Structure formats: C-alpha cells, structure tokens
C-alpha cells in the first residue's frame, strides 16, 4: 500500500547526529519524514534523576563521576558542573573502571558513578561492579539510570499520537541485544524494523529497505549492519548484565514511566546501589520554562519548533538536555541546520 507521507523514526542519537551531519533529510524525497526518537541516553534521563545525582554529589566525602555529556545537563536548579563550581567533587571519567580505580586509590572517599545509557553501556558498568566486588572495593557505588530500548520502542510503536511507520534501529545497541527482540515489535505492532550502521550509505540503504517494506505491506526485521549485528547478539555481555541488574520501572523524559524499562541492582549486588547508600530526598523537579525536549524526544515536535531554539538555548548556554548532548536532536539541528 502506498502512503502520502512515510514517517520513519531513527531511534538512536548517533543516527540523529549522522543524519544531520550528512544532510540526508535534504536529499530524501518529500514523502519520507525522518523523526528523531528517544535514543539519546543523556536526553531521556528524567529531571528527577539528574537532580538526585546533583544532590548526592553535594554529600560529604562523595566524588561523583560520570561521562562528559552529563556535566552540563541542567537539573531543576543547577547542573553537575554548577555544583562542581561550588566546591563539589565531580569528575569526568571515560570508563566505569576508572571510577573503580579512583575508589581504590581514595579509601576515605565514596566514589559514585552516575550511569546513563542503553544496552551498549550497561554491561560495561555491570562488569565494573563485578570487578569492584571481586576486589572488595566497598567505597564504590553506581547511580543506575540505565534504560532498556525495547520497552520504549513498544510504547512508541503503540502510540497513535506519534504514528511511526517504521524504525531505523540502533546499530550499537543491536550488537549487544541482537535482532531477535525487534521481531516482536515488528509483528505485534506491524512496524518494520531495519538495523543499520552509521555511515551515510548505511542509513540511506536502511531507509530504502524500510520504504520498500512499507510499500509492500511487510513488517519484517532486516539487518543492514551484518558486519556487527547477529540475531542472538552478544550473549556474554547479556549474561554479565543479567548477573548484576534486573529490569525495573523507569521514568523517561518525554515518555514518562515505562514498565520494566530501567535496571535495578539484584540483591547480591545491592551494596553497590548509590540510591541505597545515599537516600537523599529529591524535591519535585522543575522543567525549564519553554523547553519542549519532552515533545522532541517523542518525535512530536522538531527542535526548530521550540521558541528558545538558537536564542535562549544554544550549545554554549543550553536550557534543555537535547541541546547539551552530543547525540541530542537540538544540538544536531543547531550544528548542521536542516
Ligand atoms: S531548543 Fe533547548 S529548550 Fe528547546 S527543546 Fe531544544 S533543548 Fe529544550
């Protein structure tokens, strides 16, 4: 069946950046609309979870560690960078294992790693936790804000408001998860899924395959990234993840609470849970006035629809996470224009 406009969602923030950088939107036919999804981990972290990290960073003898993109994300009142300026010990790390080493070298401090990310990142953190347990490093903990992609995809696939016709699926996440979990999304919701790499040619091939499927009335899962993705994925990484964490309900910016879309510590590892270790009371969060990141993350609005875009909100003075993150839609549009 032919459609007037085919709406395809690129789920992954790396795809969002690649699409903007290569100008793909400008060259595809007008009947295809590409919308950005919730695949930027920094952007989908809820305001409350950011506020909690900031409050823990202010606790006595805490060293808060995280990936660079999280530093400037605005919480309700300040950011991790803001509290660092006021004297809190906040450090950027490139790997969760760096935080474990930091804890070993500073036994009088409590080193917390604020973890955000999807199935690509969380197995690395699980393995760092296993390592900390093995080496009996008791002054290390993790603030788990990890998310699982598939419950979010289900929420989007079932949403009439968003009305996506097919998914350009994340290459990196699929290396770990494999293609099998998409089959349920494709079948149950009638949405074709194509897993692609990150080059311009990869993405265009992915779009072509999706459009072909939609025009034929197919709802299949295709792997357009066979050099890295298999049906089963990385079983070792999945079992490391499963050893430390189990699914739990999680709050997403834009999508709200999604059942079993986050990760909580299993009992054997709960000692490393920063939420237990630092039970701070987080006040009701405040979303910046005028920021429509929530709509942008659902693909309902485009960054340019935000009246703050490029005026009050720029990469050097970001109001919302979508302008801070190197994978954010607003940052992509600001940088490359479209
Ligand atoms: S332009 Fe800034 S304030 Fe507006 S949606 Fe994007 S990040 Fe949020």
mmCIF file of C-alpha atoms and ligand atoms in Angstrom:
data_model
loop_
_atom_site.group_PDB
_atom_site.id
_atom_site.type_symbol
_atom_site.label_atom_id
_atom_site.label_comp_id
_atom_site.label_asym_id
_atom_site.label_seq_id
_atom_site.Cartn_x
_atom_site.Cartn_y
_atom_site.Cartn_z
ATOM 1 C CA UNK A 1 0.000 0.000 0.000
ATOM 2 C CA UNK A 2 1.402 3.416 -0.942
ATOM 3 C CA UNK A 3 1.204 6.258 1.611
ATOM 4 C CA UNK A 4 1.349 10.018 1.190
ATOM 5 C CA UNK A 5 3.943 10.545 3.917
ATOM 6 C CA UNK A 6 6.007 7.761 5.410
ATOM 7 C CA UNK A 7 7.200 8.546 8.932
ATOM 8 C CA UNK A 8 10.389 6.773 9.926
ATOM 9 C CA UNK A 9 11.914 7.130 13.357
ATOM 10 C CA UNK A 10 15.655 6.931 13.890
ATOM 11 C CA UNK A 11 15.742 5.564 17.401
ATOM 12 C CA UNK A 12 19.399 6.197 18.126
ATOM 13 C CA UNK A 13 21.029 9.544 18.938
ATOM 14 C CA UNK A 14 24.123 8.596 16.940
ATOM 15 C CA UNK A 15 21.884 8.148 13.893
ATOM 16 C CA UNK A 16 20.285 11.548 14.597
ATOM 17 C CA UNK A 17 23.722 13.183 14.507
ATOM 18 C CA UNK A 18 24.811 11.218 11.419
ATOM 19 C CA UNK A 19 21.600 12.136 9.548
ATOM 20 C CA UNK A 20 22.027 15.840 10.367
ATOM 21 C CA UNK A 21 25.749 15.849 9.571
ATOM 22 C CA UNK A 22 25.359 14.151 6.197
ATOM 23 C CA UNK A 23 22.335 16.202 5.144
ATOM 24 C CA UNK A 24 20.212 13.118 4.431
ATOM 25 C CA UNK A 25 16.961 14.975 5.195
ATOM 26 C CA UNK A 26 17.720 17.396 2.374
ATOM 27 C CA UNK A 27 18.127 14.691 -0.261
ATOM 28 C CA UNK A 28 15.398 12.153 0.516
ATOM 29 C CA UNK A 29 12.030 12.546 -1.265
ATOM 30 C CA UNK A 30 9.440 14.812 0.355
ATOM 31 C CA UNK A 31 7.144 11.846 1.030
ATOM 32 C CA UNK A 32 9.529 10.490 3.644
ATOM 33 C CA UNK A 33 9.731 12.162 7.026
ATOM 34 C CA UNK A 34 12.556 11.282 9.401
ATOM 35 C CA UNK A 35 11.803 11.868 13.045
ATOM 36 C CA UNK A 36 14.195 11.536 15.954
ATOM 37 C CA UNK A 37 13.441 9.114 18.739
ATOM 38 C CA UNK A 38 14.397 8.620 22.374
ATOM 39 C CA UNK A 39 17.807 7.052 21.754
ATOM 40 C CA UNK A 40 19.951 9.730 23.344
ATOM 41 C CA UNK A 41 20.614 8.449 26.890
ATOM 42 C CA UNK A 42 21.511 11.859 28.298
ATOM 43 C CA UNK A 43 18.316 13.393 26.879
ATOM 44 C CA UNK A 44 15.913 10.749 28.208
ATOM 45 C CA UNK A 45 17.274 10.850 31.770
ATOM 46 C CA UNK A 46 14.490 12.363 33.839
ATOM 47 C CA UNK A 47 14.855 15.711 35.562
ATOM 48 C CA UNK A 48 14.411 13.985 38.920
ATOM 49 C CA UNK A 49 17.280 11.554 38.244
ATOM 50 C CA UNK A 50 19.559 14.462 37.334
ATOM 51 C CA UNK A 51 18.519 16.297 40.493
ATOM 52 C CA UNK A 52 19.254 13.179 42.568
ATOM 53 C CA UNK A 53 22.797 12.951 41.106
ATOM 54 C CA UNK A 54 23.391 16.620 41.903
ATOM 55 C CA UNK A 55 22.193 16.153 45.489
ATOM 56 C CA UNK A 56 24.393 13.090 46.023
ATOM 57 C CA UNK A 57 27.369 14.997 44.557
ATOM 58 C CA UNK A 58 26.893 17.543 47.350
ATOM 59 C CA UNK A 59 27.092 14.910 50.119
ATOM 60 C CA UNK A 60 30.180 14.913 52.336
ATOM 61 C CA UNK A 61 33.206 12.954 51.070
ATOM 62 C CA UNK A 62 31.497 11.981 47.809
ATOM 63 C CA UNK A 63 33.319 12.006 44.488
ATOM 64 C CA UNK A 64 30.670 11.963 41.753
ATOM 65 C CA UNK A 65 31.923 10.566 38.454
ATOM 66 C CA UNK A 66 30.133 10.428 35.132
ATOM 67 C CA UNK A 67 30.563 10.684 31.363
ATOM 68 C CA UNK A 68 31.321 14.171 29.993
ATOM 69 C CA UNK A 69 27.912 14.845 28.417
ATOM 70 C CA UNK A 70 26.146 14.672 31.778
ATOM 71 C CA UNK A 71 28.109 17.538 33.323
ATOM 72 C CA UNK A 72 26.204 20.399 31.720
ATOM 73 C CA UNK A 73 22.706 18.913 31.656
ATOM 74 C CA UNK A 74 20.506 21.307 33.594
ATOM 75 C CA UNK A 75 18.730 19.913 36.626
ATOM 76 C CA UNK A 76 15.891 21.835 38.267
ATOM 77 C CA UNK A 77 18.208 24.338 39.913
ATOM 78 C CA UNK A 78 21.761 23.678 38.751
ATOM 79 C CA UNK A 79 23.908 21.087 36.948
ATOM 80 C CA UNK A 80 26.752 18.785 37.984
ATOM 81 C CA UNK A 81 29.101 21.384 36.503
ATOM 82 C CA UNK A 82 27.331 24.031 38.587
ATOM 83 C CA UNK A 83 27.833 22.189 41.895
ATOM 84 C CA UNK A 84 31.429 21.441 40.932
ATOM 85 C CA UNK A 85 31.913 25.206 40.655
ATOM 86 C CA UNK A 86 30.591 25.498 44.193
ATOM 87 C CA UNK A 87 33.133 23.009 45.556
ATOM 88 C CA UNK A 88 31.560 19.557 44.999
ATOM 89 C CA UNK A 89 33.980 16.891 43.811
ATOM 90 C CA UNK A 90 32.655 15.937 40.352
ATOM 91 C CA UNK A 91 34.879 14.238 37.815
ATOM 92 C CA UNK A 92 34.503 13.106 34.208
ATOM 93 C CA UNK A 93 35.580 9.522 33.508
ATOM 94 C CA UNK A 94 35.881 7.660 30.234
ATOM 95 C CA UNK A 95 35.072 4.242 31.661
ATOM 96 C CA UNK A 96 33.312 2.995 34.817
ATOM 97 C CA UNK A 97 36.522 1.090 35.608
ATOM 98 C CA UNK A 98 38.268 4.473 36.027
ATOM 99 C CA UNK A 99 35.811 5.199 38.837
ATOM 100 C CA UNK A 100 36.589 1.820 40.453
ATOM 101 C CA UNK A 101 40.331 2.642 40.343
ATOM 102 C CA UNK A 102 39.618 6.080 41.781
ATOM 103 C CA UNK A 103 37.775 4.450 44.693
ATOM 104 C CA UNK A 104 40.676 2.075 45.315
ATOM 105 C CA UNK A 105 43.124 4.999 45.423
ATOM 106 C CA UNK A 106 40.964 7.115 47.768
ATOM 107 C CA UNK A 107 39.632 4.798 50.517
ATOM 108 C CA UNK A 108 38.436 7.765 52.630
ATOM 109 C CA UNK A 109 36.065 8.922 49.832
ATOM 110 C CA UNK A 110 32.852 7.475 48.426
ATOM 111 C CA UNK A 111 33.177 7.291 44.656
ATOM 112 C CA UNK A 112 29.823 7.207 42.879
ATOM 113 C CA UNK A 113 29.446 6.557 39.166
ATOM 114 C CA UNK A 114 26.355 8.114 37.625
ATOM 115 C CA UNK A 115 25.437 5.659 34.913
ATOM 116 C CA UNK A 116 23.226 6.563 31.964
ATOM 117 C CA UNK A 117 22.950 4.600 28.765
ATOM 118 C CA UNK A 118 21.308 1.694 26.998
ATOM 119 C CA UNK A 119 22.214 -1.951 26.484
ATOM 120 C CA UNK A 120 25.530 -0.839 24.959
ATOM 121 C CA UNK A 121 26.840 0.820 28.121
ATOM 122 C CA UNK A 122 25.184 -1.055 30.981
ATOM 123 C CA UNK A 123 27.109 -4.356 30.507
ATOM 124 C CA UNK A 124 30.379 -2.389 30.917
ATOM 125 C CA UNK A 125 29.112 -0.938 34.177
ATOM 126 C CA UNK A 126 27.892 -4.360 35.341
ATOM 127 C CA UNK A 127 31.351 -5.729 34.695
ATOM 128 C CA UNK A 128 32.935 -2.837 36.680
ATOM 129 C CA UNK A 129 30.604 -3.665 39.603
ATOM 130 C CA UNK A 130 31.605 -7.347 39.445
ATOM 131 C CA UNK A 131 35.245 -6.244 39.467
ATOM 132 C CA UNK A 132 34.688 -3.942 42.475
ATOM 133 C CA UNK A 133 33.032 -6.822 44.350
ATOM 134 C CA UNK A 134 35.881 -9.190 43.476
ATOM 135 C CA UNK A 135 38.474 -6.670 44.677
ATOM 136 C CA UNK A 136 36.367 -5.802 47.747
ATOM 137 C CA UNK A 137 36.279 -2.093 46.882
ATOM 138 C CA UNK A 138 33.490 -1.059 49.226
ATOM 139 C CA UNK A 139 33.651 2.714 48.681
ATOM 140 C CA UNK A 140 32.390 2.458 45.088
ATOM 141 C CA UNK A 141 28.739 2.648 44.059
ATOM 142 C CA UNK A 142 26.637 3.226 40.953
ATOM 143 C CA UNK A 143 23.647 5.505 40.494
ATOM 144 C CA UNK A 144 21.750 3.439 37.946
ATOM 145 C CA UNK A 145 19.805 5.470 35.425
ATOM 146 C CA UNK A 146 20.198 2.879 32.686
ATOM 147 C CA UNK A 147 17.413 2.320 30.212
ATOM 148 C CA UNK A 148 16.274 -0.596 28.066
ATOM 149 C CA UNK A 149 15.416 0.232 24.467
ATOM 150 C CA UNK A 150 12.672 -2.297 23.736
ATOM 151 C CA UNK A 151 10.032 -1.220 26.283
ATOM 152 C CA UNK A 152 10.403 2.343 24.924
ATOM 153 C CA UNK A 153 10.058 1.105 21.349
ATOM 154 C CA UNK A 154 6.883 -0.722 22.332
ATOM 155 C CA UNK A 155 5.480 2.476 23.868
ATOM 156 C CA UNK A 156 6.248 4.409 20.685
ATOM 157 C CA UNK A 157 5.068 1.693 18.306
ATOM 158 C CA UNK A 158 1.735 1.551 20.127
ATOM 159 C CA UNK A 159 1.240 5.326 20.219
ATOM 160 C CA UNK A 160 -1.307 6.799 17.817
ATOM 161 C CA UNK A 161 -0.050 10.292 18.633
ATOM 162 C CA UNK A 162 3.444 9.519 17.375
ATOM 163 C CA UNK A 163 2.225 7.312 14.470
ATOM 164 C CA UNK A 164 5.538 5.935 13.249
ATOM 165 C CA UNK A 165 5.503 3.717 10.128
ATOM 166 C CA UNK A 166 8.856 2.039 10.713
ATOM 167 C CA UNK A 167 12.043 2.131 12.759
ATOM 168 C CA UNK A 168 15.656 2.794 11.780
ATOM 169 C CA UNK A 169 17.115 0.700 14.576
ATOM 170 C CA UNK A 170 20.259 1.388 16.571
ATOM 171 C CA UNK A 171 23.365 -0.422 15.348
ATOM 172 C CA UNK A 172 25.343 -0.222 18.602
ATOM 173 C CA UNK A 173 22.566 -1.457 20.895
ATOM 174 C CA UNK A 174 21.756 -4.259 18.444
ATOM 175 C CA UNK A 175 25.341 -5.549 18.591
ATOM 176 C CA UNK A 176 24.543 -6.498 22.199
ATOM 177 C CA UNK A 177 20.835 -7.346 22.010
ATOM 178 C CA UNK A 178 20.833 -8.969 18.583
ATOM 179 C CA UNK A 179 17.966 -8.545 16.139
ATOM 180 C CA UNK A 180 15.600 -11.067 17.774
ATOM 181 C CA UNK A 181 13.854 -8.644 20.213
ATOM 182 C CA UNK A 182 12.742 -6.409 17.302
ATOM 183 C CA UNK A 183 10.727 -9.281 15.847
ATOM 184 C CA UNK A 184 8.063 -8.868 18.493
ATOM 185 C CA UNK A 185 7.794 -5.103 17.761
ATOM 186 C CA UNK A 186 7.539 -5.705 14.021
ATOM 187 C CA UNK A 187 4.926 -8.447 14.351
ATOM 188 C CA UNK A 188 2.756 -7.128 17.187
ATOM 189 C CA UNK A 189 2.637 -3.506 16.053
ATOM 190 C CA UNK A 190 3.031 -4.009 12.303
ATOM 191 C CA UNK A 191 6.120 -1.771 12.143
ATOM 192 C CA UNK A 192 9.093 -2.844 10.029
ATOM 193 C CA UNK A 193 12.498 -2.509 11.650
ATOM 194 C CA UNK A 194 15.835 -2.162 9.855
ATOM 195 C CA UNK A 195 19.077 -2.203 11.847
ATOM 196 C CA UNK A 196 21.654 -0.002 10.163
ATOM 197 C CA UNK A 197 25.197 1.243 10.648
ATOM 198 C CA UNK A 198 26.163 4.893 10.905
ATOM 199 C CA UNK A 199 27.628 5.814 7.523
ATOM 200 C CA UNK A 200 25.607 7.878 5.054
ATOM 201 C CA UNK A 201 25.277 4.914 2.674
ATOM 202 C CA UNK A 202 24.228 2.598 5.539
ATOM 203 C CA UNK A 203 21.449 4.942 6.620
ATOM 204 C CA UNK A 204 20.176 5.536 3.099
ATOM 205 C CA UNK A 205 20.093 1.773 2.487
ATOM 206 C CA UNK A 206 18.169 1.356 5.744
ATOM 207 C CA UNK A 207 15.623 3.995 4.671
ATOM 208 C CA UNK A 208 15.243 2.360 1.247
ATOM 209 C CA UNK A 209 14.610 -1.046 2.787
ATOM 210 C CA UNK A 210 12.010 0.360 5.161
ATOM 211 C CA UNK A 211 10.177 2.201 2.395
ATOM 212 C CA UNK A 212 10.201 -0.936 0.230
ATOM 213 C CA UNK A 213 8.711 -2.954 3.084
ATOM 214 C CA UNK A 214 6.051 -0.352 3.837
ATOM 215 C CA UNK A 215 5.045 -0.112 0.181
ATOM 216 C CA UNK A 216 4.758 -3.898 0.019
ATOM 217 C CA UNK A 217 2.857 -4.098 3.329
ATOM 218 C CA UNK A 218 5.668 -6.099 5.009
ATOM 219 C CA UNK A 219 6.564 -5.916 8.699
ATOM 220 C CA UNK A 220 9.896 -7.632 8.953
ATOM 221 C CA UNK A 221 13.175 -7.143 10.778
ATOM 222 C CA UNK A 222 16.167 -6.698 8.492
ATOM 223 C CA UNK A 223 19.805 -6.362 9.436
ATOM 224 C CA UNK A 224 21.549 -3.809 7.232
ATOM 225 C CA UNK A 225 24.587 -3.928 9.543
ATOM 226 C CA UNK A 226 25.580 -7.568 9.200
ATOM 227 C CA UNK A 227 29.246 -6.829 9.832
ATOM 228 C CA UNK A 228 28.437 -6.283 13.516
ATOM 229 C CA UNK A 229 24.906 -7.492 14.317
ATOM 230 C CA UNK A 230 23.630 -11.061 14.581
ATOM 231 C CA UNK A 231 20.272 -12.492 15.521
ATOM 232 C CA UNK A 232 21.412 -13.506 19.024
ATOM 233 C CA UNK A 233 23.688 -10.578 19.875
ATOM 234 C CA UNK A 234 26.486 -10.704 22.426
ATOM 235 C CA UNK A 235 25.430 -13.440 24.838
ATOM 236 C CA UNK A 236 28.396 -12.864 27.165
ATOM 237 C CA UNK A 237 27.604 -9.149 27.611
ATOM 238 C CA UNK A 238 23.950 -10.008 28.200
ATOM 239 C CA UNK A 239 24.806 -12.536 30.894
ATOM 240 C CA UNK A 240 27.146 -10.056 32.679
ATOM 241 C CA UNK A 241 24.301 -7.525 32.643
ATOM 242 C CA UNK A 242 21.868 -10.106 33.950
ATOM 243 C CA UNK A 243 24.227 -11.113 36.759
ATOM 244 C CA UNK A 244 24.168 -7.617 38.296
ATOM 245 C CA UNK A 245 20.899 -5.964 37.209
ATOM 246 C CA UNK A 246 17.266 -6.863 36.645
ATOM 247 C CA UNK A 247 14.571 -4.844 34.830
ATOM 248 C CA UNK A 248 12.628 -2.257 36.826
ATOM 249 C CA UNK A 249 10.171 0.517 36.036
ATOM 250 C CA UNK A 250 11.861 3.752 34.952
ATOM 251 C CA UNK A 251 10.905 7.340 34.260
ATOM 252 C CA UNK A 252 11.842 8.692 30.805
ATOM 253 C CA UNK A 253 11.893 12.342 29.878
ATOM 254 C CA UNK A 254 9.072 12.728 27.399
ATOM 255 C CA UNK A 255 7.737 9.197 27.554
ATOM 256 C CA UNK A 256 7.007 9.126 31.296
ATOM 257 C CA UNK A 257 7.081 5.953 33.365
ATOM 258 C CA UNK A 258 7.587 2.784 31.318
ATOM 259 C CA UNK A 259 7.217 -0.651 32.907
ATOM 260 C CA UNK A 260 10.452 -2.640 33.178
ATOM 261 C CA UNK A 261 12.401 -0.181 31.064
ATOM 262 C CA UNK A 262 15.183 0.513 33.571
ATOM 263 C CA UNK A 263 17.720 -1.518 35.522
ATOM 264 C CA UNK A 264 17.933 -2.064 39.269
ATOM 265 C CA UNK A 265 20.559 -3.942 41.257
ATOM 266 C CA UNK A 266 19.958 -7.591 42.070
ATOM 267 C CA UNK A 267 20.126 -8.430 45.793
ATOM 268 C CA UNK A 268 23.649 -9.895 45.583
ATOM 269 C CA UNK A 269 24.953 -6.526 44.348
ATOM 270 C CA UNK A 270 22.644 -4.107 46.178
ATOM 271 C CA UNK A 271 25.603 -2.986 48.283
ATOM 272 C CA UNK A 272 26.795 -1.059 45.225
ATOM 273 C CA UNK A 273 23.497 0.774 44.743
ATOM 274 C CA UNK A 274 24.088 4.514 45.306
ATOM 275 C CA UNK A 275 20.328 5.036 45.793
ATOM 276 C CA UNK A 276 20.523 2.868 48.936
ATOM 277 C CA UNK A 277 23.818 4.306 50.064
ATOM 278 C CA UNK A 278 22.674 7.954 49.709
ATOM 279 C CA UNK A 279 18.915 8.113 50.342
ATOM 280 C CA UNK A 280 18.588 11.837 49.535
ATOM 281 C CA UNK A 281 15.122 13.376 49.395
ATOM 282 C CA UNK A 282 14.674 14.849 45.918
ATOM 283 C CA UNK A 283 12.233 17.785 45.723
ATOM 284 C CA UNK A 284 9.604 17.930 42.992
ATOM 285 C CA UNK A 285 11.560 18.586 39.769
ATOM 286 C CA UNK A 286 11.100 21.746 37.684
ATOM 287 C CA UNK A 287 11.372 21.516 33.890
ATOM 288 C CA UNK A 288 12.862 24.696 32.355
ATOM 289 C CA UNK A 289 10.125 27.061 31.194
ATOM 290 C CA UNK A 290 9.537 26.908 27.449
ATOM 291 C CA UNK A 291 11.694 23.802 26.869
ATOM 292 C CA UNK A 292 9.933 21.223 24.674
ATOM 293 C CA UNK A 293 12.585 18.478 24.910
ATOM 294 C CA UNK A 294 9.813 16.092 26.018
ATOM 295 C CA UNK A 295 7.960 16.563 22.702
ATOM 296 C CA UNK A 296 11.177 16.483 20.662
ATOM 297 C CA UNK A 297 12.099 13.133 22.244
ATOM 298 C CA UNK A 298 8.764 11.643 21.215
ATOM 299 C CA UNK A 299 9.159 12.893 17.660
ATOM 300 C CA UNK A 300 6.023 15.052 18.042
ATOM 301 C CA UNK A 301 7.939 18.349 17.657
ATOM 302 C CA UNK A 302 11.110 19.318 15.823
ATOM 303 C CA UNK A 303 13.847 21.315 17.586
ATOM 304 C CA UNK A 304 13.043 24.378 15.456
ATOM 305 C CA UNK A 305 9.507 24.366 16.894
ATOM 306 C CA UNK A 306 10.948 25.380 20.278
ATOM 307 C CA UNK A 307 10.794 29.132 20.710
ATOM 308 C CA UNK A 308 14.038 29.017 22.725
ATOM 309 C CA UNK A 309 15.982 27.274 19.944
ATOM 310 C CA UNK A 310 19.049 29.258 18.890
ATOM 311 C CA UNK A 311 18.002 32.205 21.080
ATOM 312 C CA UNK A 312 17.848 31.495 24.814
ATOM 313 C CA UNK A 313 19.031 27.922 24.145
ATOM 314 C CA UNK A 314 22.344 27.295 22.354
ATOM 315 C CA UNK A 315 25.152 24.750 22.886
ATOM 316 C CA UNK A 316 27.115 27.316 24.893
ATOM 317 C CA UNK A 317 24.090 28.161 27.030
ATOM 318 C CA UNK A 318 21.794 25.114 26.909
ATOM 319 C CA UNK A 319 18.363 25.165 28.501
ATOM 320 C CA UNK A 320 17.471 21.509 27.910
ATOM 321 C CA UNK A 321 19.377 18.227 27.549
ATOM 322 C CA UNK A 322 18.662 17.906 23.809
ATOM 323 C CA UNK A 323 20.959 20.920 23.256
ATOM 324 C CA UNK A 324 23.688 19.660 25.623
ATOM 325 C CA UNK A 325 24.185 16.108 24.475
ATOM 326 C CA UNK A 326 26.472 15.291 21.575
ATOM 327 C CA UNK A 327 23.620 12.999 20.423
ATOM 328 C CA UNK A 328 20.766 15.438 21.056
ATOM 329 C CA UNK A 329 18.361 16.479 18.283
ATOM 330 C CA UNK A 330 18.552 20.173 19.150
ATOM 331 C CA UNK A 331 22.362 20.117 19.173
ATOM 332 C CA UNK A 332 22.304 18.271 15.814
ATOM 333 C CA UNK A 333 19.994 20.823 14.220
ATOM 334 C CA UNK A 334 21.871 23.779 15.686
ATOM 335 C CA UNK A 335 25.192 22.453 14.475
ATOM 336 C CA UNK A 336 24.242 21.333 10.984
ATOM 337 C CA UNK A 337 20.988 23.207 10.273
ATOM 338 C CA UNK A 338 18.307 21.477 8.235
HETATM 339 S S1 LIG B 1 15.921 24.165 21.960
HETATM 340 FE FE1 LIG B 1 16.645 23.909 24.068
HETATM 341 S S2 LIG B 1 14.905 24.338 25.336
HETATM 342 FE FE2 LIG B 1 14.130 23.971 23.268
HETATM 343 S S3 LIG B 1 13.649 21.792 23.200
HETATM 344 FE FE3 LIG B 1 15.739 22.005 22.498
HETATM 345 S S4 LIG B 1 16.989 21.756 24.328
HETATM 346 FE FE4 LIG B 1 14.874 22.084 25.056
#
